[in-house]
């Protein structure tokens, strides 16, 4: 039997029920095809990195509204043999011609300029990131790892209910670009382009060619020559500023993880230019000092502490965080035991602290800023853009990889003839300091736009290690959801370590979120009992209920048995499985 066929048969013979324990590796992603690709790599002798990259590439094809070669991301990579954990930052950077005020018109942020079309595009990092990951940490050849994505692009994937909903939400933006329309929409009545029906096949032959060239020739197939020229001319035609010189000079960054601990477990997460990792470490630190119960307990007093800790973490974010190559971030202080103890000490157990008291922002009074009303329609109910892959292989190597084109379908611009959908990551900068972006999030001066600068991110790929052996990964996790990512990660960790939930329950449990501004708790529809909600309101919290957000993807190793389980957020269309 051919090896490919054998791998496929093996895939079909494993039980795919997520809660089932596996003796080998396990994978959780936002799309069944991506999880299957990752398992195929593990079954071919690849490790966690090969599996994670194969999955990420397939996600970029089959869920193009979240991620793809035109985007960027972060990954934590843990090597079981050496016990070393490293971070790769393949986030987009601002083009060289970017300027601080590029999204202002007559002194005000012009709606849509940083989210739709050519001016919103930052220099993509995913192609270089994936190849660098494979080169440094992979075992299989790029052609093998990229084969499932090439095949998915060539043969196509069918439109799911989620795809259709998202395409409907981004209809105007997609219609504005003929190439994006042709690829991701379908002619409706009178030939007007519409969101395709569920079940329609989307093929991307141009993207298959780009991926195939990348697998053969390496990063130069994307950052130079045909693809780079197409990106430059498409962006230029649309009035954007990204050039082929920006592309040719793009490099990834390897970093040390940000370290924290919770209930005696080492936690490794994403340092700046993510603001998410710091929030994860700070809030877990406050919760640990506050007592033995975590937010998974749903006790109003604990939830109050949790919300107040999150509020303070996001104030630090707004005040200090940006690209560490451009701004002096007092990082050691911000995650020191002293600072975390001060955060706890500043919480009034009997009253919510108004956010404006912690860091006054001009917007609340004069910019028509309404709690949880986002700039773009549809964003309010669905903070799910971006995507995450978690893998732990049978040797204990672990990868947590979060990747994005930012908002749904990124900029909605496809580089002509390449199939590459370009990001709108420029929206993660502060277009004007302390003015909300598409996530309603405010960031400060430290996140102002500058050429070559990385926009601040919330992406928080995270690894939690065994209590008895801090070099052995026990939990790999992450989620999409823009500004809600860190609180999703914190709650899944609490669900596992405090709540003793299995991984499927841990990713599925209701969630609550705060982010300093808007000054309101966001509760998903399964988040809280009415009595708990009222108890929080009695403490002075404003509470807004909404549909679920995020898409947590996690793999958990049981320290007692060494068996792996994987959970894909039941709010979405993902899939978790493993190998025996
Ligand atoms: N683009 C979403 C984030 O990086 O947080």
CSV table of C-alpha atoms in Angstrom, one decimal, residues 7 10-18 20-28 35-48 51 139 391-397 555 557 562-566 575-580:
chain,number,residue,atom,x,y,z
A,7,UNK,CA,-1.9,7.4,6.2
A,10,UNK,CA,-5.1,5.2,9.6
A,11,UNK,CA,-6.9,8.5,9.8
A,12,UNK,CA,-10.2,6.8,9.1
A,13,UNK,CA,-9.6,4.1,11.7
A,14,UNK,CA,-9.0,6.4,14.6
A,15,UNK,CA,-12.0,7.3,16.7
A,16,UNK,CA,-12.6,10.9,16.1
A,17,UNK,CA,-14.6,11.7,19.2
A,18,UNK,CA,-12.8,14.6,20.7
A,20,UNK,CA,-11.6,10.1,23.6
A,21,UNK,CA,-8.0,9.7,24.9
A,22,UNK,CA,-5.3,8.9,22.4
A,23,UNK,CA,-2.0,7.2,23.0
A,24,UNK,CA,-0.2,9.2,20.3
A,25,UNK,CA,-0.3,12.9,19.4
A,26,UNK,CA,-3.5,15.0,19.3
A,27,UNK,CA,-4.6,18.0,17.3
A,28,UNK,CA,-7.3,20.7,17.6
A,35,UNK,CA,-6.9,18.6,11.6
A,36,UNK,CA,-6.8,15.7,9.1
A,37,UNK,CA,-3.8,17.3,7.4
A,38,UNK,CA,-2.0,17.6,10.8
A,39,UNK,CA,-2.7,14.0,11.7
A,40,UNK,CA,-1.5,12.9,8.3
A,41,UNK,CA,1.8,14.6,9.0
A,42,UNK,CA,2.0,12.8,12.4
A,43,UNK,CA,1.2,9.5,10.8
A,44,UNK,CA,4.0,10.1,8.3
A,45,UNK,CA,6.6,10.5,11.0
A,46,UNK,CA,6.4,14.3,11.2
A,47,UNK,CA,6.5,16.1,14.6
A,48,UNK,CA,4.3,18.7,16.1
A,51,UNK,CA,1.6,19.0,11.8
A,139,UNK,CA,11.2,16.9,10.1
A,391,UNK,CA,-0.7,20.1,18.6
A,392,UNK,CA,1.1,17.9,21.0
A,393,UNK,CA,2.9,14.9,19.4
A,394,UNK,CA,3.6,11.5,20.8
A,395,UNK,CA,7.0,12.5,22.0
A,396,UNK,CA,5.6,15.6,23.9
A,397,UNK,CA,6.7,18.2,21.4
A,555,UNK,CA,-4.8,19.6,23.5
A,557,UNK,CA,-2.0,15.5,28.2
A,562,UNK,CA,0.3,10.3,29.5
A,563,UNK,CA,-2.8,10.0,27.3
A,564,UNK,CA,-3.8,13.0,25.1
A,565,UNK,CA,-7.3,14.5,24.6
A,566,UNK,CA,-8.2,17.3,22.3
A,575,UNK,CA,-12.5,19.3,14.8
A,576,UNK,CA,-10.2,17.7,17.3
A,577,UNK,CA,-8.7,14.2,17.1
A,578,UNK,CA,-5.6,12.2,17.7
A,579,UNK,CA,-3.6,9.1,16.8
A,580,UNK,CA,-3.0,5.8,18.6
